[in-house]
Amino acid sequence: TELGHLEEVVKNYSLCSPATTFILRVDGREILCLDRSQNIGERLAVILHHSGPFIPIDSKESATGGKGVGFLLPPEQVTPGPARLRVFVNGRAIRDRMIVHAITEGMRSFLMKGNNPSGLIHLTIPPGEVDVNVHPAKHEVRFRNAREVHELLRLAVAKAMQEQQGRLKMNIFSTDRGVE
């Protein structure tokens, strides 16, 4: 159990600090190596054991200055069970049901029932718009305008999913594939 907690801390720090190499060794055996030469997407692929492409998420800036970026697994790659979603607010790893809900809503017509989103979301919010002193371990936050944050992420994910669907359609139905 303690090793699992330690591994989570190393993974979270590695996703917040891409310029730093993180190596986790247990009893002289290397459990995890996330090199600084890897970009965030490559590190996330190692952490999620995913070898394919991710769906990039990039929101427009909200009225209060919030912005969300990240990567999600394609809906056909996610597995049933709890969300394997890593969420960071201003560089701090958090757990937030509202953010998971927003992302799930953005993927609503793409996810099979029982499947939950997997990936990474980095949310940047002006410090005055977020209260980090909600939980003693700082794992939870409270947003001044939670509806705006929810809508920002929901729309960004929905847009990314529609763009992904468009790319897939182009690949499948493209007329210039060399077939005459």
PDB file of C-alpha atoms in Angstrom:
ATOM      1  CA  THR A   1       0.000   0.000   0.000  1.00  0.00           C
ATOM      2  CA  GLU A   2       2.728   2.443   0.950  1.00  0.00           C
ATOM      3  CA  LEU A   3       4.643   1.666  -2.242  1.00  0.00           C
ATOM      4  CA  GLY A   4       1.474   2.413  -4.224  1.00  0.00           C
ATOM      5  CA  HIS A   5       1.162   5.802  -2.528  1.00  0.00           C
ATOM      6  CA  LEU A   6       4.816   6.548  -3.191  1.00  0.00           C
ATOM      7  CA  GLU A   7       4.450   5.597  -6.845  1.00  0.00           C
ATOM      8  CA  GLU A   8       1.458   7.943  -7.189  1.00  0.00           C
ATOM      9  CA  VAL A   9       3.453  10.836  -5.732  1.00  0.00           C
ATOM     10  CA  VAL A  10       6.343  10.210  -8.142  1.00  0.00           C
ATOM     11  CA  LYS A  11       3.960   9.962 -11.113  1.00  0.00           C
ATOM     12  CA  ASN A  12       2.184  13.187 -10.159  1.00  0.00           C
ATOM     13  CA  TYR A  13       5.419  15.109  -9.654  1.00  0.00           C
ATOM     14  CA  SER A  14       6.718  13.833 -12.980  1.00  0.00           C
ATOM     15  CA  LEU A  15       3.633  15.164 -14.773  1.00  0.00           C
ATOM     16  CA  CYS A  16       4.082  18.593 -13.161  1.00  0.00           C
ATOM     17  CA  SER A  17       7.844  18.841 -13.657  1.00  0.00           C
ATOM     18  CA  PRO A  18       8.762  17.609 -17.146  1.00  0.00           C
ATOM     19  CA  ALA A  19      12.290  19.086 -16.960  1.00  0.00           C
ATOM     20  CA  THR A  20      13.197  16.703 -14.122  1.00  0.00           C
ATOM     21  CA  THR A  21      14.048  13.004 -14.341  1.00  0.00           C
ATOM     22  CA  PHE A  22      12.229  10.792 -11.845  1.00  0.00           C
ATOM     23  CA  ILE A  23      13.401   7.279 -11.030  1.00  0.00           C
ATOM     24  CA  LEU A  24      11.675   5.100  -8.452  1.00  0.00           C
ATOM     25  CA  ARG A  25      13.759   2.191  -7.162  1.00  0.00           C
ATOM     26  CA  VAL A  26      12.633  -0.379  -4.631  1.00  0.00           C
ATOM     27  CA  ASP A  27      15.183  -2.766  -3.153  1.00  0.00           C
ATOM     28  CA  GLY A  28      17.630  -1.809  -5.917  1.00  0.00           C
ATOM     29  CA  ARG A  29      15.114  -2.624  -8.652  1.00  0.00           C
ATOM     30  CA  GLU A  30      13.922   0.179 -10.943  1.00  0.00           C
ATOM     31  CA  ILE A  31      10.129   0.369 -10.802  1.00  0.00           C
ATOM     32  CA  LEU A  32       9.616   3.553 -12.793  1.00  0.00           C
ATOM     33  CA  CYS A  33      11.831   5.791 -14.900  1.00  0.00           C
ATOM     34  CA  LEU A  34      10.484   9.027 -16.333  1.00  0.00           C
ATOM     35  CA  ASP A  35      13.334  10.818 -18.087  1.00  0.00           C
ATOM     36  CA  ARG A  36      13.463  14.567 -18.647  1.00  0.00           C
ATOM     37  CA  SER A  37      13.842  13.897 -22.385  1.00  0.00           C
ATOM     38  CA  GLN A  38      10.221  12.678 -22.396  1.00  0.00           C
ATOM     39  CA  ASN A  39       7.467  15.191 -23.013  1.00  0.00           C
ATOM     40  CA  ILE A  40       4.262  15.170 -20.976  1.00  0.00           C
ATOM     41  CA  GLY A  41       2.482  12.940 -23.497  1.00  0.00           C
ATOM     42  CA  GLU A  42       5.277  10.378 -23.431  1.00  0.00           C
ATOM     43  CA  ARG A  43       5.323  10.361 -19.635  1.00  0.00           C
ATOM     44  CA  LEU A  44       1.562   9.954 -19.526  1.00  0.00           C
ATOM     45  CA  ALA A  45       1.812   7.045 -21.983  1.00  0.00           C
ATOM     46  CA  VAL A  46       4.263   5.291 -19.637  1.00  0.00           C
ATOM     47  CA  ILE A  47       2.074   5.961 -16.593  1.00  0.00           C
ATOM     48  CA  LEU A  48      -1.133   4.761 -18.296  1.00  0.00           C
ATOM     49  CA  HIS A  49       0.586   1.914 -20.181  1.00  0.00           C
ATOM     50  CA  HIS A  50      -0.760   3.326 -23.445  1.00  0.00           C
ATOM     51  CA  SER A  51       1.027   3.031 -26.778  1.00  0.00           C
ATOM     52  CA  GLY A  52      -1.335   4.877 -29.121  1.00  0.00           C
ATOM     53  CA  PRO A  53      -2.121   8.538 -29.704  1.00  0.00           C
ATOM     54  CA  PHE A  54      -3.915  10.737 -27.213  1.00  0.00           C
ATOM     55  CA  ILE A  55      -6.684  13.241 -27.879  1.00  0.00           C
ATOM     56  CA  PRO A  56      -5.264  16.709 -27.132  1.00  0.00           C
ATOM     57  CA  ILE A  57      -7.401  19.038 -25.003  1.00  0.00           C
ATOM     58  CA  ASP A  58      -6.929  22.795 -25.203  1.00  0.00           C
ATOM     59  CA  SER A  59      -9.604  25.148 -23.926  1.00  0.00           C
ATOM     60  CA  LYS A  60     -10.075  28.778 -24.725  1.00  0.00           C
ATOM     61  CA  GLU A  61      -9.349  31.096 -21.818  1.00  0.00           C
ATOM     62  CA  SER A  62     -12.423  31.720 -19.656  1.00  0.00           C
ATOM     63  CA  ALA A  63     -13.730  35.138 -18.655  1.00  0.00           C
ATOM     64  CA  THR A  64     -11.892  34.859 -15.325  1.00  0.00           C
ATOM     65  CA  GLY A  65      -8.631  33.708 -16.931  1.00  0.00           C
ATOM     66  CA  GLY A  66      -8.941  29.940 -16.466  1.00  0.00           C
ATOM     67  CA  LYS A  67      -7.507  27.584 -19.070  1.00  0.00           C
ATOM     68  CA  GLY A  68      -7.393  23.796 -19.381  1.00  0.00           C
ATOM     69  CA  VAL A  69      -4.988  21.677 -21.417  1.00  0.00           C
ATOM     70  CA  GLY A  70      -4.226  17.986 -21.461  1.00  0.00           C
ATOM     71  CA  PHE A  71      -4.510  14.630 -23.130  1.00  0.00           C
ATOM     72  CA  LEU A  72      -7.241  12.010 -22.996  1.00  0.00           C
ATOM     73  CA  LEU A  73      -7.234   8.397 -24.051  1.00  0.00           C
ATOM     74  CA  PRO A  74      -9.495   7.737 -27.039  1.00  0.00           C
ATOM     75  CA  PRO A  75     -12.882   6.406 -25.844  1.00  0.00           C
ATOM     76  CA  GLU A  76     -12.236   2.970 -27.337  1.00  0.00           C
ATOM     77  CA  GLN A  77      -9.057   2.673 -25.231  1.00  0.00           C
ATOM     78  CA  VAL A  78     -10.544   3.399 -21.803  1.00  0.00           C
ATOM     79  CA  THR A  79     -11.477   0.557 -19.487  1.00  0.00           C
ATOM     80  CA  PRO A  80     -14.455   0.071 -17.200  1.00  0.00           C
ATOM     81  CA  GLY A  81     -14.025   1.093 -13.612  1.00  0.00           C
ATOM     82  CA  PRO A  82     -12.898   4.227 -11.840  1.00  0.00           C
ATOM     83  CA  ALA A  83     -11.556   7.140 -13.834  1.00  0.00           C
ATOM     84  CA  ARG A  84      -7.812   7.041 -14.434  1.00  0.00           C
ATOM     85  CA  LEU A  85      -7.766  10.774 -14.797  1.00  0.00           C
ATOM     86  CA  ARG A  86      -4.963  12.882 -13.380  1.00  0.00           C
ATOM     87  CA  VAL A  87      -6.020  16.448 -12.633  1.00  0.00           C
ATOM     88  CA  PHE A  88      -3.736  19.333 -11.740  1.00  0.00           C
ATOM     89  CA  VAL A  89      -4.803  22.827 -10.727  1.00  0.00           C
ATOM     90  CA  ASN A  90      -2.030  25.425 -10.872  1.00  0.00           C
ATOM     91  CA  GLY A  91       0.536  22.633 -10.762  1.00  0.00           C
ATOM     92  CA  ARG A  92      -1.000  20.799  -7.792  1.00  0.00           C
ATOM     93  CA  ALA A  93      -2.397  17.270  -8.111  1.00  0.00           C
ATOM     94  CA  ILE A  94      -5.997  17.194  -6.926  1.00  0.00           C
ATOM     95  CA  ARG A  95      -9.043  14.934  -6.888  1.00  0.00           C
ATOM     96  CA  ASP A  96     -12.217  16.680  -7.948  1.00  0.00           C
ATOM     97  CA  ARG A  97     -15.513  15.040  -8.864  1.00  0.00           C
ATOM     98  CA  MET A  98     -16.765  18.177 -10.617  1.00  0.00           C
ATOM     99  CA  ILE A  99     -13.821  18.138 -13.045  1.00  0.00           C
ATOM    100  CA  VAL A 100     -14.253  14.414 -13.708  1.00  0.00           C
ATOM    101  CA  HIS A 101     -17.959  15.083 -14.314  1.00  0.00           C
ATOM    102  CA  ALA A 102     -17.183  17.906 -16.766  1.00  0.00           C
ATOM    103  CA  ILE A 103     -14.822  15.698 -18.758  1.00  0.00           C
ATOM    104  CA  THR A 104     -17.268  12.798 -18.703  1.00  0.00           C
ATOM    105  CA  GLU A 105     -20.002  15.137 -19.959  1.00  0.00           C
ATOM    106  CA  GLY A 106     -17.728  16.330 -22.768  1.00  0.00           C
ATOM    107  CA  MET A 107     -17.249  12.685 -23.797  1.00  0.00           C
ATOM    108  CA  ARG A 108     -20.894  11.779 -23.169  1.00  0.00           C
ATOM    109  CA  SER A 109     -21.848  10.408 -26.573  1.00  0.00           C
ATOM    110  CA  PHE A 110     -18.432   8.798 -27.089  1.00  0.00           C
ATOM    111  CA  LEU A 111     -17.937   6.744 -23.907  1.00  0.00           C
ATOM    112  CA  MET A 112     -19.619   3.379 -23.416  1.00  0.00           C
ATOM    113  CA  LYS A 113     -21.697   3.017 -20.278  1.00  0.00           C
ATOM    114  CA  GLY A 114     -19.532   2.121 -17.287  1.00  0.00           C
ATOM    115  CA  ASN A 115     -16.356   3.547 -18.838  1.00  0.00           C
ATOM    116  CA  ASN A 116     -14.705   6.626 -17.396  1.00  0.00           C
ATOM    117  CA  PRO A 117     -12.264   9.100 -18.919  1.00  0.00           C
ATOM    118  CA  SER A 118      -8.538   8.504 -18.616  1.00  0.00           C
ATOM    119  CA  GLY A 119      -5.751  10.969 -19.179  1.00  0.00           C
ATOM    120  CA  LEU A 120      -4.374  14.221 -17.865  1.00  0.00           C
ATOM    121  CA  ILE A 121      -5.830  17.683 -17.372  1.00  0.00           C
ATOM    122  CA  HIS A 122      -3.767  20.703 -16.339  1.00  0.00           C
ATOM    123  CA  LEU A 123      -6.025  23.538 -15.250  1.00  0.00           C
ATOM    124  CA  THR A 124      -4.588  27.021 -14.745  1.00  0.00           C
ATOM    125  CA  ILE A 125      -6.812  29.316 -12.683  1.00  0.00           C
ATOM    126  CA  PRO A 126      -5.985  32.757 -11.272  1.00  0.00           C
ATOM    127  CA  PRO A 127      -5.100  32.204  -7.584  1.00  0.00           C
ATOM    128  CA  GLY A 128      -8.011  34.354  -6.393  1.00  0.00           C
ATOM    129  CA  GLU A 129     -10.467  32.062  -8.211  1.00  0.00           C
ATOM    130  CA  VAL A 130      -9.498  28.866  -6.381  1.00  0.00           C
ATOM    131  CA  ASP A 131      -9.303  27.972  -2.680  1.00  0.00           C
ATOM    132  CA  VAL A 132      -6.645  25.325  -2.020  1.00  0.00           C
ATOM    133  CA  ASN A 133      -7.242  25.237   1.744  1.00  0.00           C
ATOM    134  CA  VAL A 134     -10.282  22.948   1.615  1.00  0.00           C
ATOM    135  CA  HIS A 135      -8.533  19.681   2.488  1.00  0.00           C
ATOM    136  CA  PRO A 136      -5.705  19.214   5.019  1.00  0.00           C
ATOM    137  CA  ALA A 137      -3.608  17.293   2.468  1.00  0.00           C
ATOM    138  CA  LYS A 138      -4.473  19.857  -0.244  1.00  0.00           C
ATOM    139  CA  HIS A 139      -6.002  17.155  -2.472  1.00  0.00           C
ATOM    140  CA  GLU A 140      -9.253  19.059  -2.906  1.00  0.00           C
ATOM    141  CA  VAL A 141      -9.938  22.602  -4.030  1.00  0.00           C
ATOM    142  CA  ARG A 142     -12.960  24.850  -4.252  1.00  0.00           C
ATOM    143  CA  PHE A 143     -13.534  27.078  -7.259  1.00  0.00           C
ATOM    144  CA  ARG A 144     -15.060  30.517  -6.889  1.00  0.00           C
ATOM    145  CA  ASN A 145     -16.996  29.935 -10.116  1.00  0.00           C
ATOM    146  CA  ALA A 146     -17.338  26.157 -10.375  1.00  0.00           C
ATOM    147  CA  ARG A 147     -19.944  26.360 -13.165  1.00  0.00           C
ATOM    148  CA  GLU A 148     -17.548  28.323 -15.364  1.00  0.00           C
ATOM    149  CA  VAL A 149     -14.746  25.795 -14.781  1.00  0.00           C
ATOM    150  CA  HIS A 150     -17.138  22.910 -15.487  1.00  0.00           C
ATOM    151  CA  GLU A 151     -18.353  24.493 -18.719  1.00  0.00           C
ATOM    152  CA  LEU A 152     -14.825  25.429 -19.816  1.00  0.00           C
ATOM    153  CA  LEU A 153     -13.670  21.823 -19.545  1.00  0.00           C
ATOM    154  CA  ARG A 154     -16.882  20.273 -20.876  1.00  0.00           C
ATOM    155  CA  LEU A 155     -16.752  22.419 -24.013  1.00  0.00           C
ATOM    156  CA  ALA A 156     -13.026  21.849 -24.565  1.00  0.00           C
ATOM    157  CA  VAL A 157     -13.437  18.076 -24.295  1.00  0.00           C
ATOM    158  CA  ALA A 158     -16.558  18.030 -26.492  1.00  0.00           C
ATOM    159  CA  LYS A 159     -14.728  20.071 -29.147  1.00  0.00           C
ATOM    160  CA  ALA A 160     -11.689  17.779 -29.014  1.00  0.00           C
ATOM    161  CA  MET A 161     -13.916  14.710 -29.306  1.00  0.00           C
ATOM    162  CA  GLN A 162     -15.705  16.143 -32.344  1.00  0.00           C
ATOM    163  CA  GLU A 163     -12.371  16.973 -33.979  1.00  0.00           C
ATOM    164  CA  GLN A 164     -11.153  13.432 -33.243  1.00  0.00           C
ATOM    165  CA  GLN A 165     -14.308  12.006 -34.789  1.00  0.00           C
ATOM    166  CA  GLY A 166     -13.732  14.191 -37.866  1.00  0.00           C
ATOM    167  CA  ARG A 167     -10.169  12.891 -38.220  1.00  0.00           C
ATOM    168  CA  LEU A 168     -11.382   9.307 -37.943  1.00  0.00           C
ATOM    169  CA  LYS A 169     -14.042   9.887 -40.606  1.00  0.00           C
ATOM    170  CA  MET A 170     -11.447  11.401 -42.919  1.00  0.00           C
ATOM    171  CA  ASN A 171      -9.170   8.382 -42.461  1.00  0.00           C
ATOM    172  CA  ILE A 172     -11.973   5.911 -43.073  1.00  0.00           C
ATOM    173  CA  PHE A 173     -13.845   7.640 -45.874  1.00  0.00           C
ATOM    174  CA  SER A 174     -11.040   9.472 -47.658  1.00  0.00           C
ATOM    175  CA  THR A 175     -11.415   9.174 -51.443  1.00  0.00           C
ATOM    176  CA  ASP A 176      -7.757   9.773 -52.251  1.00  0.00           C
ATOM    177  CA  ARG A 177      -6.376   6.602 -50.627  1.00  0.00           C
ATOM    178  CA  GLY A 178      -4.836   5.279 -53.847  1.00  0.00           C
ATOM    179  CA  VAL A 179      -7.868   3.143 -54.741  1.00  0.00           C
ATOM    180  CA  GLU A 180      -9.358   3.734 -58.173  1.00  0.00           C
TER     181      GLU A 180
END
